Short mmCIF file of C-alpha atoms and ligand atoms in Angstrom, two decimals:
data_model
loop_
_atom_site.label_atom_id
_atom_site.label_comp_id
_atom_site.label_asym_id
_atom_site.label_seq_id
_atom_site.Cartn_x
_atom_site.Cartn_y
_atom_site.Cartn_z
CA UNK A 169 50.45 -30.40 14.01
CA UNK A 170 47.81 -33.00 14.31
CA UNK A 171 44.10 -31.27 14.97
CA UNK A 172 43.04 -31.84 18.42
CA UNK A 173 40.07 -30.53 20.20
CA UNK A 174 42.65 -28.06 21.67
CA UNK A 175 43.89 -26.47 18.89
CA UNK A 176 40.25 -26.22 17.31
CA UNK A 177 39.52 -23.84 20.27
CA UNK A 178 42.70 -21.86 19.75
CA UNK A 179 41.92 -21.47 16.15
CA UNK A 180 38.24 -20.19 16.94
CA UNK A 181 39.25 -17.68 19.63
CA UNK A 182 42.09 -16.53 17.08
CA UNK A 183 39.20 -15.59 15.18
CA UNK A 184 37.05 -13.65 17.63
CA UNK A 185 40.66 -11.22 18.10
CA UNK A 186 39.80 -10.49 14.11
CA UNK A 187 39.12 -6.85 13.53
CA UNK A 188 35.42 -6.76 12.83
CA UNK A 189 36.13 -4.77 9.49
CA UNK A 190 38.57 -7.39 8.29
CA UNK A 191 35.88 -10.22 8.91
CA UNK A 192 33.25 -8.21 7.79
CA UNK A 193 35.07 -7.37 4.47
CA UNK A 194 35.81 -10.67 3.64
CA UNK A 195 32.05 -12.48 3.69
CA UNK A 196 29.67 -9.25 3.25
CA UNK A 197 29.38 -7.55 0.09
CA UNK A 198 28.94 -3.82 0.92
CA UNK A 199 26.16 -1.21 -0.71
CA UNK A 200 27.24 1.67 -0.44
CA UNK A 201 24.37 4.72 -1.15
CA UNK A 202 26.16 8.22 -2.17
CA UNK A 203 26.92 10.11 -5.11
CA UNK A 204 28.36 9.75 -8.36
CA UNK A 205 28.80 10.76 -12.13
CA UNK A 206 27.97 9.35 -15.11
CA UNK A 207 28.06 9.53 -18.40
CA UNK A 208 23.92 8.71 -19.26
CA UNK A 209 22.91 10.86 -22.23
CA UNK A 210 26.49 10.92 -24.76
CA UNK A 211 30.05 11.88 -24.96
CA UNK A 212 28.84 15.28 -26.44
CA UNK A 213 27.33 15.72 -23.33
CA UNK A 214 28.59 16.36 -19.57
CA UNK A 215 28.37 13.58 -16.71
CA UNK A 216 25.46 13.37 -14.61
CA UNK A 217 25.26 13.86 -11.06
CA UNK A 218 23.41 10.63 -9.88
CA UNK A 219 22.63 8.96 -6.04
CA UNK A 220 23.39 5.50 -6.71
CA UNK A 221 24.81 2.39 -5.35
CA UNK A 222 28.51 2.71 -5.37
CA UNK A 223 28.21 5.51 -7.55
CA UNK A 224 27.02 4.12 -10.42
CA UNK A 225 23.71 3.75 -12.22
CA UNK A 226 21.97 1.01 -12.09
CA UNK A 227 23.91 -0.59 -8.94
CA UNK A 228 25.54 -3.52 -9.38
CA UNK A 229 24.10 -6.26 -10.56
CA UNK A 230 23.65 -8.94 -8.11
CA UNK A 231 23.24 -12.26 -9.63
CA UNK A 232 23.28 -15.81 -6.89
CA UNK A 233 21.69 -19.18 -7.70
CA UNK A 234 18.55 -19.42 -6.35
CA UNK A 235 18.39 -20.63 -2.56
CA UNK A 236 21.49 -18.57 -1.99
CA UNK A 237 21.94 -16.41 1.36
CA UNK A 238 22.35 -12.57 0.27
CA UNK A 239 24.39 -10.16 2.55
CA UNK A 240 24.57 -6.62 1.88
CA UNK A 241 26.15 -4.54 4.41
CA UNK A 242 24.23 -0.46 3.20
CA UNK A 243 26.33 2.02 4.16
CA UNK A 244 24.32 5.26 3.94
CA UNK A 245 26.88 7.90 2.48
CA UNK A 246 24.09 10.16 1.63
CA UNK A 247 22.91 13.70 2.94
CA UNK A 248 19.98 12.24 4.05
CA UNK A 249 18.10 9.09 5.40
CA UNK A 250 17.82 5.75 3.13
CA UNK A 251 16.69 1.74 2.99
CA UNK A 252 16.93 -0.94 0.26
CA UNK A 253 14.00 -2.89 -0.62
CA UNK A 254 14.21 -6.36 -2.64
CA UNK A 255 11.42 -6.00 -4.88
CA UNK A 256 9.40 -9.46 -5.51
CA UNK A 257 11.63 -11.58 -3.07
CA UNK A 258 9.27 -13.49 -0.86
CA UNK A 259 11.98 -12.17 2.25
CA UNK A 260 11.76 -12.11 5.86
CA UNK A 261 9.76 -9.39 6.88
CA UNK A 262 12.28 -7.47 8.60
CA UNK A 263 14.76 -7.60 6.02
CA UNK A 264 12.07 -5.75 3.28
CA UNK A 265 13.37 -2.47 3.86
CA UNK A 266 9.83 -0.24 4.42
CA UNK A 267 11.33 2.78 6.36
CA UNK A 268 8.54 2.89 9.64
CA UNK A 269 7.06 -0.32 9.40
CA UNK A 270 9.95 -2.55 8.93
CA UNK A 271 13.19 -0.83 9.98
CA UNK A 272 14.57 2.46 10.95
CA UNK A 273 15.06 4.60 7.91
CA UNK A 274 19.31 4.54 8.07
CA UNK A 275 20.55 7.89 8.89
CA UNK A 276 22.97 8.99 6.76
CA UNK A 277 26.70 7.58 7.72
CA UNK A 278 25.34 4.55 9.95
CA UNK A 279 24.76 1.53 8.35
CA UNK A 280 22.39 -1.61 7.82
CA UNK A 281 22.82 -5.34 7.19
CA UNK A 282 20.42 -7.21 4.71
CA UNK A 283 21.02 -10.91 4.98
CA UNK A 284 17.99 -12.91 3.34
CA UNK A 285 17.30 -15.78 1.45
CA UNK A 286 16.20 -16.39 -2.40
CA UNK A 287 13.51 -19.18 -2.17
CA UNK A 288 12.47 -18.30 -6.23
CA UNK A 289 14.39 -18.31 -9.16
CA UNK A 290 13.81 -14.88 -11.56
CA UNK A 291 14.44 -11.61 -12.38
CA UNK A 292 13.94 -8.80 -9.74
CA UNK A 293 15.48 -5.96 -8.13
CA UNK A 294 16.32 -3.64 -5.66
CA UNK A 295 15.79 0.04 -4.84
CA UNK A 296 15.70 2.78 -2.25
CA UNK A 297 12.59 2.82 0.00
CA UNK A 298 12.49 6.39 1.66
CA UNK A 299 12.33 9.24 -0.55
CA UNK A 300 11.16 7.34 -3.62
CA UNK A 301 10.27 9.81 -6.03
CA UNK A 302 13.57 11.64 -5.68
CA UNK A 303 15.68 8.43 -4.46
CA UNK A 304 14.59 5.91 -7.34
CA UNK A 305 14.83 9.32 -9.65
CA UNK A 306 18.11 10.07 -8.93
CA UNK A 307 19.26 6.61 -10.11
CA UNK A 308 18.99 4.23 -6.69
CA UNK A 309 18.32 0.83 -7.71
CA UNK A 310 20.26 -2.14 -9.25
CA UNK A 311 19.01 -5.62 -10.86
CA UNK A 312 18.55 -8.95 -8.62
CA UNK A 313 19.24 -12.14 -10.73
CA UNK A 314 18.31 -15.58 -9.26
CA UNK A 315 19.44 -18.39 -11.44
CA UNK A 316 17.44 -21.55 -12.00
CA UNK A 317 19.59 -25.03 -11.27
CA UNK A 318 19.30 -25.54 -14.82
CA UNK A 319 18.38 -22.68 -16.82
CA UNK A 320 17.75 -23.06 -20.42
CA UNK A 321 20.34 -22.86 -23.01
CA UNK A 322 21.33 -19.35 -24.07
CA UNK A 323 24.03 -17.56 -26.25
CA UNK A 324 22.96 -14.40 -24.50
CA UNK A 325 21.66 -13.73 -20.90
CA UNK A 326 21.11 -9.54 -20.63
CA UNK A 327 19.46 -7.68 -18.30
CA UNK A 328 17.47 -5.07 -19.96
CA UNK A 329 17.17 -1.81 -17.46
CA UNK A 330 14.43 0.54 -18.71
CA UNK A 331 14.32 4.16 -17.09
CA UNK A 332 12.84 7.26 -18.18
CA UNK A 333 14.71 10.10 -16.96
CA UNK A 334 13.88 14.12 -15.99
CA UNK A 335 17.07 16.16 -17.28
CA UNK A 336 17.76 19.40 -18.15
CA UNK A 337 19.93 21.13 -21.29
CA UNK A 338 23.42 20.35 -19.63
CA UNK A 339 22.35 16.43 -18.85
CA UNK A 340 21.54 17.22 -15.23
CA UNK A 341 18.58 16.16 -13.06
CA UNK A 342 15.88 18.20 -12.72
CA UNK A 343 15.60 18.57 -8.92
CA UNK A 344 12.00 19.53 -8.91
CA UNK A 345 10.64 16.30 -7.21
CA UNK A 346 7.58 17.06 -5.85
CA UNK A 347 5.62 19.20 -8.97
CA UNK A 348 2.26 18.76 -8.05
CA UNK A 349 0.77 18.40 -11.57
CA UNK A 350 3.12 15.32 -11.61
CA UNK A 351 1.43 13.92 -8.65
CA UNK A 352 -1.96 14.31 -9.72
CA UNK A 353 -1.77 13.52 -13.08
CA UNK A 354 0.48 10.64 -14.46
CA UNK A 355 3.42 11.13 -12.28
CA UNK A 356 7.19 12.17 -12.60
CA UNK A 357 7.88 11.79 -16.55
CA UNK A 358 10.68 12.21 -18.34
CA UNK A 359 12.36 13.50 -21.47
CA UNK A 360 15.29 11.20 -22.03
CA UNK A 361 14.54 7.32 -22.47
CA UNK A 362 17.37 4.70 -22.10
CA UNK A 363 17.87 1.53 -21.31
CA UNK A 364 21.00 0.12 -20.00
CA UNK A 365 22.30 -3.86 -20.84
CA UNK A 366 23.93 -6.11 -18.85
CA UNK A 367 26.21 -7.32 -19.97
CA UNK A 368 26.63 -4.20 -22.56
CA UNK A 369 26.07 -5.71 -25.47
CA UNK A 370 25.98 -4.48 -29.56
CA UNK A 371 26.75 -7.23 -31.54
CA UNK A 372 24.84 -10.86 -32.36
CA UNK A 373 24.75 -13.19 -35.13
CA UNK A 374 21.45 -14.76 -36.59
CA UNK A 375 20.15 -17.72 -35.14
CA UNK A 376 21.20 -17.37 -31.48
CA UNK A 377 18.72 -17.53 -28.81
CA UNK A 378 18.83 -14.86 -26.57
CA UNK A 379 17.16 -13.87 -23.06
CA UNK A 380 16.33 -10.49 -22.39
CA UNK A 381 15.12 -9.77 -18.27
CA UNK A 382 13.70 -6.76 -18.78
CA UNK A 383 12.93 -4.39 -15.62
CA UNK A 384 10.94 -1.30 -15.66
CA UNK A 385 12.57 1.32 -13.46
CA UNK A 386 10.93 4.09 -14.04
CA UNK A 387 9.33 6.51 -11.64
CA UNK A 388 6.21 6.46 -13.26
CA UNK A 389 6.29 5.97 -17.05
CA UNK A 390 4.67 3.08 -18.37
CA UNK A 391 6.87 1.03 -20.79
CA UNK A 392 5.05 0.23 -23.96
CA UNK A 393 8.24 -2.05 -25.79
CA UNK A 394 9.06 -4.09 -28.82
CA UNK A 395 11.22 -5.75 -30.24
CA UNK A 396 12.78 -5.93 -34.47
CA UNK A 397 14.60 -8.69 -35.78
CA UNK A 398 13.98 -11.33 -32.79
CA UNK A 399 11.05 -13.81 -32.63
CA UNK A 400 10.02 -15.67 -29.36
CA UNK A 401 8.14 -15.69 -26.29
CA UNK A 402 7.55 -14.28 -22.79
CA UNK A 403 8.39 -17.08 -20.12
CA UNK A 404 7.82 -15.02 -16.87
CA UNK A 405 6.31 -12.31 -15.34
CA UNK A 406 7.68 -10.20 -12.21
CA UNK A 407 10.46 -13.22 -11.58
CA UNK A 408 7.66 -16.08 -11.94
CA UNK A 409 7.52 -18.55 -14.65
CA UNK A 410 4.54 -18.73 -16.98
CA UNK A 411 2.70 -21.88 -16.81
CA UNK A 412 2.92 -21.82 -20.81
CA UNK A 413 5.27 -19.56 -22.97
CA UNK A 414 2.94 -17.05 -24.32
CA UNK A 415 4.09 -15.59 -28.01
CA UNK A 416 6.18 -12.16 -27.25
CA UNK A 417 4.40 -9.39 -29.20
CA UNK A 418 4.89 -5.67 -27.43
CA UNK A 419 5.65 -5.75 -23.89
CA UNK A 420 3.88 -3.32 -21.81
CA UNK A 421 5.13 -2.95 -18.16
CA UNK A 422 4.30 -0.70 -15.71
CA UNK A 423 6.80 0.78 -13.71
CA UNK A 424 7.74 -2.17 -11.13
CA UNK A 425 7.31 -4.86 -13.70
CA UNK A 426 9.30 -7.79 -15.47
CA UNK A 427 9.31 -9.51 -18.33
CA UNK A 428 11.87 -12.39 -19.19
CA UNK A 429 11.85 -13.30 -22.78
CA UNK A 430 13.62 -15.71 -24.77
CA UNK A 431 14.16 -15.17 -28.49
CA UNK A 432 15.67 -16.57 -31.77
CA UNK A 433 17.70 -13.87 -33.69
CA UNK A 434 16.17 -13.49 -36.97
CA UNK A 435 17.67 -10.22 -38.31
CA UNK A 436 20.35 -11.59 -41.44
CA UNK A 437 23.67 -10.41 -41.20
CA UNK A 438 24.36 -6.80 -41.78
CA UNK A 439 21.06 -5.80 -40.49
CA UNK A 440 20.31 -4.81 -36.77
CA UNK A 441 17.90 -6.45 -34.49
CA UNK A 442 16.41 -3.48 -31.97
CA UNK A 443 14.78 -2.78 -28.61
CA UNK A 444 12.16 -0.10 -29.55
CA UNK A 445 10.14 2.13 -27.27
CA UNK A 446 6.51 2.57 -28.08
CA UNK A 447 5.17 6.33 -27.96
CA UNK A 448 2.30 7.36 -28.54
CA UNK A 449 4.09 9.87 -30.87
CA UNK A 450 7.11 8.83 -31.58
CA UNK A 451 9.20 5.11 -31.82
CA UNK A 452 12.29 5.34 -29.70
CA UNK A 453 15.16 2.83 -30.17
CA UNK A 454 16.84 1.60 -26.48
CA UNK A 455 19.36 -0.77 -27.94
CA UNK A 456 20.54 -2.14 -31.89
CA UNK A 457 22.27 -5.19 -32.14
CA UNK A 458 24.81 -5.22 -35.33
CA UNK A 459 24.19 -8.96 -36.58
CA UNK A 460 27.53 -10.13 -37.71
CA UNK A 461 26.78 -13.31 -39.05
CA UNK A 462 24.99 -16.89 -38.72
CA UNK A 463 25.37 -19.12 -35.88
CA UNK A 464 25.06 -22.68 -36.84
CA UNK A 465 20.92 -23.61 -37.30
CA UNK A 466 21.04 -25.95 -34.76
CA UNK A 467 17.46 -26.97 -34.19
CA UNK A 468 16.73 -26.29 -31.01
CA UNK A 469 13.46 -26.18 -30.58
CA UNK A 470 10.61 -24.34 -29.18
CA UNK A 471 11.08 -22.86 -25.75
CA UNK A 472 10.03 -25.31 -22.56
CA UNK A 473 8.38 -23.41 -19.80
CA UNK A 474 11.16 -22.53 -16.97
CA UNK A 475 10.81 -24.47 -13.65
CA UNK A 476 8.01 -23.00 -11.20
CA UNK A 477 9.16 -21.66 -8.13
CA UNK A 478 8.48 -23.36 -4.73
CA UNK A 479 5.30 -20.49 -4.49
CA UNK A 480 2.04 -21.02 -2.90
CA UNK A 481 -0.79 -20.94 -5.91
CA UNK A 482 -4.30 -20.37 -5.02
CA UNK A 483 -6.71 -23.06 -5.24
CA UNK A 484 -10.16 -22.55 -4.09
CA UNK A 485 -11.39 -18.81 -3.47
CA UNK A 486 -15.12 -18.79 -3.13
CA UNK A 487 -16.12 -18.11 0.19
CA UNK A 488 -12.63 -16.37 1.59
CA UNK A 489 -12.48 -12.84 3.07
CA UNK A 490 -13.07 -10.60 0.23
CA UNK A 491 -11.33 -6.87 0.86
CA UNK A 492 -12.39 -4.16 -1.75
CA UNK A 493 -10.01 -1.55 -2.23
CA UNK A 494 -10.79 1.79 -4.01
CA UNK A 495 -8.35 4.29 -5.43
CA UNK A 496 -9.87 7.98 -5.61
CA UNK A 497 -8.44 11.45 -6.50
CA UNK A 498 -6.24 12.94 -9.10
CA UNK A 499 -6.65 15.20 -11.69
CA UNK A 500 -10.24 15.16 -12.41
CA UNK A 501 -10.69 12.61 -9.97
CA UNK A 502 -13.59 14.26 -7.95
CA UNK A 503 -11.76 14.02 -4.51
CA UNK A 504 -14.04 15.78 -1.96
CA UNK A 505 -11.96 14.38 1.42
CA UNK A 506 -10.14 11.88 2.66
CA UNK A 507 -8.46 10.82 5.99
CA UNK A 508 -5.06 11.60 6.42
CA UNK A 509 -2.87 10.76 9.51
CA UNK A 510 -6.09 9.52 11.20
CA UNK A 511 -7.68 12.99 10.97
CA UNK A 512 -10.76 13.60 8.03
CA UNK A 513 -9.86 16.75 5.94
CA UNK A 514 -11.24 18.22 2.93
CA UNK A 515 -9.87 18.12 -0.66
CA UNK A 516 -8.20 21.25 -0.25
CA UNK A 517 -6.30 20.47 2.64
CA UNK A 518 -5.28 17.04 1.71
CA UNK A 519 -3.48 18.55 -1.05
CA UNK A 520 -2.11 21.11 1.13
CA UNK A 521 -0.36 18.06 3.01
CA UNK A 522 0.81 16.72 -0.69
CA UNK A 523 -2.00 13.99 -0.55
CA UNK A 524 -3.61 14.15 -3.61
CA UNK A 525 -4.59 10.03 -3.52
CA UNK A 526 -6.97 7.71 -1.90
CA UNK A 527 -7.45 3.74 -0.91
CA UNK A 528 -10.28 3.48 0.31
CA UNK A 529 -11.14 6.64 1.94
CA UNK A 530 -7.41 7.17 3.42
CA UNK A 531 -4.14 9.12 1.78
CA UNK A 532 -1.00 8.05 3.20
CA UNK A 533 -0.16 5.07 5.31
CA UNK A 534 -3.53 4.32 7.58
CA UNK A 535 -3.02 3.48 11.29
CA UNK A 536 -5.46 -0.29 10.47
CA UNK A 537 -4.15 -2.96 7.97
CA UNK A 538 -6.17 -3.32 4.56
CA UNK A 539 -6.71 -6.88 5.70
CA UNK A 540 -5.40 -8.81 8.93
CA UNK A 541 -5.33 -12.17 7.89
CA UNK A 542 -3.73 -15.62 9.76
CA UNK A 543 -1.26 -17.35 8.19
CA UNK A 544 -2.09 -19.87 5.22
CA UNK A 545 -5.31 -17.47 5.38
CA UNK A 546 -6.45 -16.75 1.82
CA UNK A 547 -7.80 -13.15 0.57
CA UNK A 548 -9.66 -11.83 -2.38
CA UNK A 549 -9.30 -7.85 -3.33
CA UNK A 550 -11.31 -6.30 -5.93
CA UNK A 551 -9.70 -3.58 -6.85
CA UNK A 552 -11.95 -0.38 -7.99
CA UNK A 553 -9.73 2.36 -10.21
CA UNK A 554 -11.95 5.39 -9.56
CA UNK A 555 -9.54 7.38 -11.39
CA UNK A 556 -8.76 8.80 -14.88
CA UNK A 557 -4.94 7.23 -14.56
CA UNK A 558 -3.50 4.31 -14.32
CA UNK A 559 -1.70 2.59 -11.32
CA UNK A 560 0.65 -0.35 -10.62
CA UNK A 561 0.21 -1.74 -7.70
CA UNK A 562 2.88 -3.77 -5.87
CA UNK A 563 2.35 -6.00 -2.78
CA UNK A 564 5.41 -6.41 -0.75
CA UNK A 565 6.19 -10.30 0.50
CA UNK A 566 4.51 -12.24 -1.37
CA UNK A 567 3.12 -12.58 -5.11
CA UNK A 568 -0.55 -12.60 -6.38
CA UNK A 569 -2.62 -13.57 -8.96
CA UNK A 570 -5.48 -12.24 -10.71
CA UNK A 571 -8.87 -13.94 -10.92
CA UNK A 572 -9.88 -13.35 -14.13
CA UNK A 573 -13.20 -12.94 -15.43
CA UNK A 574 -13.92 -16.28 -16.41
CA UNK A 575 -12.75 -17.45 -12.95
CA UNK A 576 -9.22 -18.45 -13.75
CA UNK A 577 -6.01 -17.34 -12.03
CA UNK A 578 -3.60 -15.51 -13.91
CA UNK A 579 0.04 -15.70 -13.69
CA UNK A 580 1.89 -14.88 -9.98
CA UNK A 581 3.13 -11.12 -10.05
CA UNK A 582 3.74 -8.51 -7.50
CA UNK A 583 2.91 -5.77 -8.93
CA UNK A 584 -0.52 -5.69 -11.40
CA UNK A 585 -1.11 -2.67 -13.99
CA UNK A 586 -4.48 -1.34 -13.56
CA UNK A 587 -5.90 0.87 -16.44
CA UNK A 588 -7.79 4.06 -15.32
CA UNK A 589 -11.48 3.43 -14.28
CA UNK A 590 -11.23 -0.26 -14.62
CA UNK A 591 -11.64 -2.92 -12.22
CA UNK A 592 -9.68 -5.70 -11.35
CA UNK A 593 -9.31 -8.99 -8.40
CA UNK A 594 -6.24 -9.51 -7.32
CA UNK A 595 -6.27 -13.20 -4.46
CA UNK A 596 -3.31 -14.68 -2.55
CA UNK A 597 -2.75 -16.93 0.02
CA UNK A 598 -1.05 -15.15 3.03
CA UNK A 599 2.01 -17.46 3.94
CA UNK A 600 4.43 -14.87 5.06
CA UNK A 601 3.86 -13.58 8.14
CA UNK A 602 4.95 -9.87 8.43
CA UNK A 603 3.51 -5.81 8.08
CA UNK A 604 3.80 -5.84 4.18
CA UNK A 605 3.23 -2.89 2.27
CA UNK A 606 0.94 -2.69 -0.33
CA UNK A 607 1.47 0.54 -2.75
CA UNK A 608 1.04 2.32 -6.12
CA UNK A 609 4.22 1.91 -7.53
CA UNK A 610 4.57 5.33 -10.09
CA UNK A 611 5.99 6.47 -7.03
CA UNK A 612 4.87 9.66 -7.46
CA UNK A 613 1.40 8.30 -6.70
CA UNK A 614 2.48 6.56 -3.54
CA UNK A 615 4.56 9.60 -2.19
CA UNK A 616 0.95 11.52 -2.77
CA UNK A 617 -1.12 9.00 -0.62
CA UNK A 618 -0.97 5.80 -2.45
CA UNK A 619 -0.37 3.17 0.08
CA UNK A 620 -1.96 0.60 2.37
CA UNK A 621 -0.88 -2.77 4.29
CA UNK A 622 -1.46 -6.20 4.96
CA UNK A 623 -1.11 -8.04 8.29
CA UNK A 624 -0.17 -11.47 8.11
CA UNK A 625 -0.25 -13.05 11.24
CA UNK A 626 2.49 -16.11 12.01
CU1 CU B 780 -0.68 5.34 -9.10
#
């Protein structure tokens, strides 16, 4: 039959008689949030009852070349209320999954659709946005991996999923999600350390270069890591390239944070090369590699920087609106009062309401933006830790960098470690228009009053 204009129409109202499940099956990838078992600690011990996405722990791993158009259909099988944020994609603004500010909070059985774009290249992730402390506890999250056109030659590409986890004797999560000593001291930590590999990986032979995207997932626990038997570099932070390679010695990322690395096997055959965890008491290892033998000494070379991202870098930022932000409270913190749901109230009854945090003055979400700022508008925020713990804060939208003390801009991140009583400057220019929160990210902290926002005007 010869295409006419005709039979084009037939074809497309064909398609409209399509069940919508059929279509929707066949083009949208669906998420689906409920329960599930796993086997986290060992065989010796029983499954776990998780929350995850399709049942497992982390999610699937979503992996597109960058540019690509992401659909995710969530389908809330939980008993209780849920949303996906895409941590450290610059997104459209109603697509970053904030429960109140950008969406409804999905109910449980009705469903959302996600459909964004992936403007940067990187390592980042996703992860329930309601519930945090108990949703990103109970194992809601997955990696997001956006490829560069040409990324650099690897035998190995694993993501490296570091999570710190509460259980008890039988392997089970401890359901106690809202301890206050965890809230006003370091947050939510756990007892049982692991980190899970994508592709699951055990074996490698001298010589081969390897990336490892590492992604702290923890509630709270800072990640203090390094690495035996593998020399190289770190060549991006939070999903952005570094300008320059920097020489990988430990890795210390707050919960929130990435590292890619790239490394050259040096282990000899019959050793191991390891993923350690850093305690302050005790070395942990996450992962051993059995090396099995020698790949071929190929020179290859030092490491090139990867290719920056299409991302707005700051250039001049004397004379720009400057917005201070201050964190008070905590153990030993000296909190006296704070506002809370536009209403002052004393220490005491702050903590009655589970607000045990300030920014500037105000626990929980405040009814005013941090800063309201037009678009291409850039902002400086010194950022004042009044605290004896440390925070990571994460800006949703769009990444920052720090202006360092000898005026020079660090590398773009979205979420920035800051020690306890130190003080920091974060600067950005504002170039996606949106309500964008901006958060502690041990998410104990921000469930205890921990959070702001930004206003960026279109
Ligand atoms: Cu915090």
């Amino acid at each position: 039959m010869n295409l006419t204009r005709r039979s084009l129409l037939a074809g497309a109202s064909a398609l409209t008689v399509l069940p919508k499940f059929g279509f929707a099956s066949e083009n949208i990838d669906i998420l689906e949030a409920r329960t599930g078992a796993v086997s986290l600690v060992s065989d010796q011990y029983p499954d776990t009852q998780i929350w995850g996405y399709d049942g497992t722990v982390p999610g699937p791993e979503i992996r597109v070349a960058q540019g690509a158009r992401i659909q995710r259909k969530l389908l809330n099988s939980l008993d209780e209320p849920t949303t996906i944020h895409w941590h450290g994609i610059r997104i459209d603004n109603a697509m970053d999954g904030v429960p109140g500010v950008t969406q409804d909070a999905v109910q449980p059985g009705d469903e959302f659709d996600y459909d964004f774009t992936v403007p940067d290249a990187g390592t980042y992730w996703y992860h329930s946005h309601y519930n945090t402390t108990e949703q990103i506890s109970r194992g809601l999250y997955g990696a997001l991996i956006v490829e560069e056109p040409n990324a650099p030659e690897v035998d190995h590409d694993i993501t490296v999923l570091v999570d710190d986890w509460r259980l008890n004797q039988d392997a089970q999560i401890d359901p106690d999600f809202d301890r206050s000593h965890d809230w006003s001291h370091g947050g939510r930590l756990g007892n049982f350390l692991k980190a899970t590999l994508i592709p699951e990986t055990s074996e490698m032979q001298q010589n081969q270069r390897v990336r490892l995207r590492f992604i702290c997932v923890a509630t709270d626990r800072i990640m203090s890591l390094a690495m035996v038997g593998m020399q190289g570099v770190v060549v991006a932070r939070d999903g952005m390239p570094l300008d320059a390679p920097i020489r990988l010695e430990q890795l210390r990322l707050g919960p929130a944070q990435r590292a890619d690395v790239i490394v050259d096997i040096t282990a000899a055959p019959g050793e191991k090369a390891m993923i350690g965890f850093v305690g302050p008491d005790q070395n942990i290892v996450l992962a051993g590699f059995d090396i099995t033998g020698q790949a071929s000494l190929a020179a290859r070379g030092t490491v090139a920087a990867l290719p920056a991202n299409p991302v707005q870098r700051l250039q001049n930022v004397e004379g720009v609106k400057t917005v201070p932000l201050v964190f008070e409270g905590g153990a030993m913190g000296g909190l006296r009062q704070g506002t809370y749901q536009g209403k002052l109230m004393m220490a005491a009854e702050l903590i009655e309401n589970g607000q045990i945090w300030t920014l500037n003055g105000t626990a929980g979400l405040p009814i005013d933006p941090l800063a309201d700022l037009s678009s291409g508008e850039t902002v400086r925020i010194p950022i004042t830790n009044n605290t004896v713990f440390a925070h990571a804060m994460h800006l949703h939208g769009t990444h920052f960098q720090e202006i360092m003390p000898d005026g020079s801009f660090g590398p773009l991140l979205d979420t920035i470690l800051i020690e306890p009583r130190e003080t920091r400057e974060i600067a950005f220019v504002a170039d996606n228009p949106g309500d964008w929160v901006f958060h502690c990210h041990m998410v104990s902290h921000v469930s205890a009053g921990m959070i702001t926002w930004i206003k960026v005007r279109a």
